[in-house]
PDB file of C-alpha atoms in Angstrom:
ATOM      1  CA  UNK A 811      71.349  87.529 120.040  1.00  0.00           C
ATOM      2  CA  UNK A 812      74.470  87.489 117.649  1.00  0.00           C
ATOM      3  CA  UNK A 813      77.290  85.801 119.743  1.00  0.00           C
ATOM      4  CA  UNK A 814      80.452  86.666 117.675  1.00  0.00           C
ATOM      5  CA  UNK A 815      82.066  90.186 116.058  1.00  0.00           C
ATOM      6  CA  UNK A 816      80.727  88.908 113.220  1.00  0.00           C
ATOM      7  CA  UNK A 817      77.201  88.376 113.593  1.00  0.00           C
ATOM      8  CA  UNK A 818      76.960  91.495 115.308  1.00  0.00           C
ATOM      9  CA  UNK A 819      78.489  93.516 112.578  1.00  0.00           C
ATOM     10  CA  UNK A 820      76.009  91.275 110.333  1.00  0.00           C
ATOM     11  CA  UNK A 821      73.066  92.384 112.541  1.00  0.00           C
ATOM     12  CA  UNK A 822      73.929  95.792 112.356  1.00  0.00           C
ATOM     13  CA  UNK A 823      74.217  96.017 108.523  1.00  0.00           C
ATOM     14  CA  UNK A 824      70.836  94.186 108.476  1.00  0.00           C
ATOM     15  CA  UNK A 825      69.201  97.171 110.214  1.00  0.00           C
ATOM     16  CA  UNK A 826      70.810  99.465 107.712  1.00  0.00           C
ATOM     17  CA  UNK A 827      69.866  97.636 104.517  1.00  0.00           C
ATOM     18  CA  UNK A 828      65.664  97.140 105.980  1.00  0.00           C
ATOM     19  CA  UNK A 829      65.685 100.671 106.253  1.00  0.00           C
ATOM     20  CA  UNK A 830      66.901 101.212 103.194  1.00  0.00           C
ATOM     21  CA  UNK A 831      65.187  98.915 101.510  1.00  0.00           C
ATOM     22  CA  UNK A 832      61.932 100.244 103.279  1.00  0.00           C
ATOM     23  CA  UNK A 833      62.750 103.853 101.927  1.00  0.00           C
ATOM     24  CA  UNK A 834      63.036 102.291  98.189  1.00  0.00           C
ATOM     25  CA  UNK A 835      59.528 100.528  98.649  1.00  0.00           C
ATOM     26  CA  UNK A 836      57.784 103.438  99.765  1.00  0.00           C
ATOM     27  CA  UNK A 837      59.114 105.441  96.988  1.00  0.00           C
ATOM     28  CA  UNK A 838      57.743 102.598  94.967  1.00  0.00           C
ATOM     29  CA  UNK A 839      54.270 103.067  96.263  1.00  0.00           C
ATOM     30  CA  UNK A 840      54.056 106.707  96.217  1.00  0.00           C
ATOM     31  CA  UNK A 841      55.028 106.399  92.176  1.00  0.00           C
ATOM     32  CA  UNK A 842      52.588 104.028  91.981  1.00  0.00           C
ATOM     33  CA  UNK A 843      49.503 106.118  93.670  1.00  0.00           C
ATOM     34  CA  UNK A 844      50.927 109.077  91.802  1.00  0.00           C
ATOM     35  CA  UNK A 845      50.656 107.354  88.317  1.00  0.00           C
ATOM     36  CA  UNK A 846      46.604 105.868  89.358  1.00  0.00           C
ATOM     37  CA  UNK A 847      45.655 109.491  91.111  1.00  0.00           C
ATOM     38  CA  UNK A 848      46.798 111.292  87.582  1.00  0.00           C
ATOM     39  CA  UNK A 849      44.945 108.619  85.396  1.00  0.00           C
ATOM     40  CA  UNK A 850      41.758 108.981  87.533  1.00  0.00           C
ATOM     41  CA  UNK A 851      41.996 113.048  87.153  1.00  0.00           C
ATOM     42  CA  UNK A 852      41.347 112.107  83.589  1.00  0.00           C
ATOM     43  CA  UNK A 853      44.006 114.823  81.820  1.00  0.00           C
ATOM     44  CA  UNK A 854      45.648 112.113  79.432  1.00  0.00           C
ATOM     45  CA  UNK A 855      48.842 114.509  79.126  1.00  0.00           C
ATOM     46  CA  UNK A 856      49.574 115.153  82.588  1.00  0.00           C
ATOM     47  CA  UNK A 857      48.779 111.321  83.295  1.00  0.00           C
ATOM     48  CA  UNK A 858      51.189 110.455  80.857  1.00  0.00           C
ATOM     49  CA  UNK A 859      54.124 112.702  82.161  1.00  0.00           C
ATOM     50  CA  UNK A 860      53.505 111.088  85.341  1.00  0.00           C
ATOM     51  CA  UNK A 861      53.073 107.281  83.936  1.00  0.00           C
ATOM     52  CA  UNK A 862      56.754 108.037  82.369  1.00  0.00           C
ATOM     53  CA  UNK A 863      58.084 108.721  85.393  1.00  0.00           C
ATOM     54  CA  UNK A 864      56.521 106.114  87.698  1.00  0.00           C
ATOM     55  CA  UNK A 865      57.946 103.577  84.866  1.00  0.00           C
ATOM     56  CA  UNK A 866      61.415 104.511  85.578  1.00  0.00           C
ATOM     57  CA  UNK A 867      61.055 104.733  89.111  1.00  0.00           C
ATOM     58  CA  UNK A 868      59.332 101.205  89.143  1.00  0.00           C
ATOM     59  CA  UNK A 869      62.209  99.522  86.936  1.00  0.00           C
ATOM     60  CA  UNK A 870      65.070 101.106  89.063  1.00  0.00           C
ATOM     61  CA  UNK A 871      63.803  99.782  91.992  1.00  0.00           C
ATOM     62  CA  UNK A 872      63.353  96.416  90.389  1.00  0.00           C
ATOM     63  CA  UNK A 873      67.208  96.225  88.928  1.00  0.00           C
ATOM     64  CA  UNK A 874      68.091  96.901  92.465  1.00  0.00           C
ATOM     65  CA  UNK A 875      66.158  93.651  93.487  1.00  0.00           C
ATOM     66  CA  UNK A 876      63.794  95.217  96.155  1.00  0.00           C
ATOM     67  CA  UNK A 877      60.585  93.453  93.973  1.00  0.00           C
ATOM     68  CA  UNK A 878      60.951  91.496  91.301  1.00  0.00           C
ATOM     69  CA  UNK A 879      60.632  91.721  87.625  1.00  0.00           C
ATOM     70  CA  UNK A 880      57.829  90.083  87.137  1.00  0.00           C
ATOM     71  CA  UNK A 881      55.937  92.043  89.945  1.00  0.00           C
ATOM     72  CA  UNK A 882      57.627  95.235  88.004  1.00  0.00           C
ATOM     73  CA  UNK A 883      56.280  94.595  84.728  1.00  0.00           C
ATOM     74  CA  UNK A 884      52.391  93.703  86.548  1.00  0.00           C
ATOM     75  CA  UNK A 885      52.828  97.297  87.842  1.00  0.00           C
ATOM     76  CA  UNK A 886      53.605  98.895  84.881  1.00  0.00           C
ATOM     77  CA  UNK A 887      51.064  96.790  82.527  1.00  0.00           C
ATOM     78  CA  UNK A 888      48.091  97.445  84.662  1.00  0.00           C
ATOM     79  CA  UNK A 889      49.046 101.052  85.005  1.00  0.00           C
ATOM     80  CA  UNK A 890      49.765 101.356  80.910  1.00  0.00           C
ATOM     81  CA  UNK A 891      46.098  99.815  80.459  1.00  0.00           C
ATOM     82  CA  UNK A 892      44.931 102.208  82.627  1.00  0.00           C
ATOM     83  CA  UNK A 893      46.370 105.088  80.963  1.00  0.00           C
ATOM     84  CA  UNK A 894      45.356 103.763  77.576  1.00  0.00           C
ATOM     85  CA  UNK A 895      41.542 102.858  78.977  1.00  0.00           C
ATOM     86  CA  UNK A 896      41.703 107.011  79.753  1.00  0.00           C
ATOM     87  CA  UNK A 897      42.129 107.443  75.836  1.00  0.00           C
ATOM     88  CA  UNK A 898      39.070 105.248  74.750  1.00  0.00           C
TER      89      UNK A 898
END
């Protein structure tokens, strides 16, 4: 347990930030499954709207620091080949 003002206000911003940081992740995923569920539907169009979308969702998150880069750019290149796989 936090013994001084400051650790406990520490503590308490700690709780804040997890959530938040929780909230940002699960966005994350949903953008993800959204992008994969519209590139297994097989409309190329619509799977491309969405791809667009999950992009920019996928690099905000990652300029905020909640994943990193690198684990940004895996998403998006495995969901581009996808998407381009759908074309072929």
């Amino acid at each position: 347990m936090a013994n001084t003002a400051q650790a406990r206000k520490r503590a308490r911003q700690a709780v804040k930030q997890n959530a938040h940081n929780s909230s940002q992740r699960s966005t994350l995923r949903t953008a993800i499954k959204a992008a994969r569920k519209a590139i297994l539907g097989g409309d190329k169009a619509a799977a491309a709207a969405i791809f667009q979308a999950s992009v920019s969702t996928i690099d905000r998150i990652a300029d905020k620091k909640i994943i990193h880069k690198n684990k940004a750019a895996r998403h998006k290149s495995r969901l581009a080949a996808a998407l381009k796989a759908l074309s072929a």
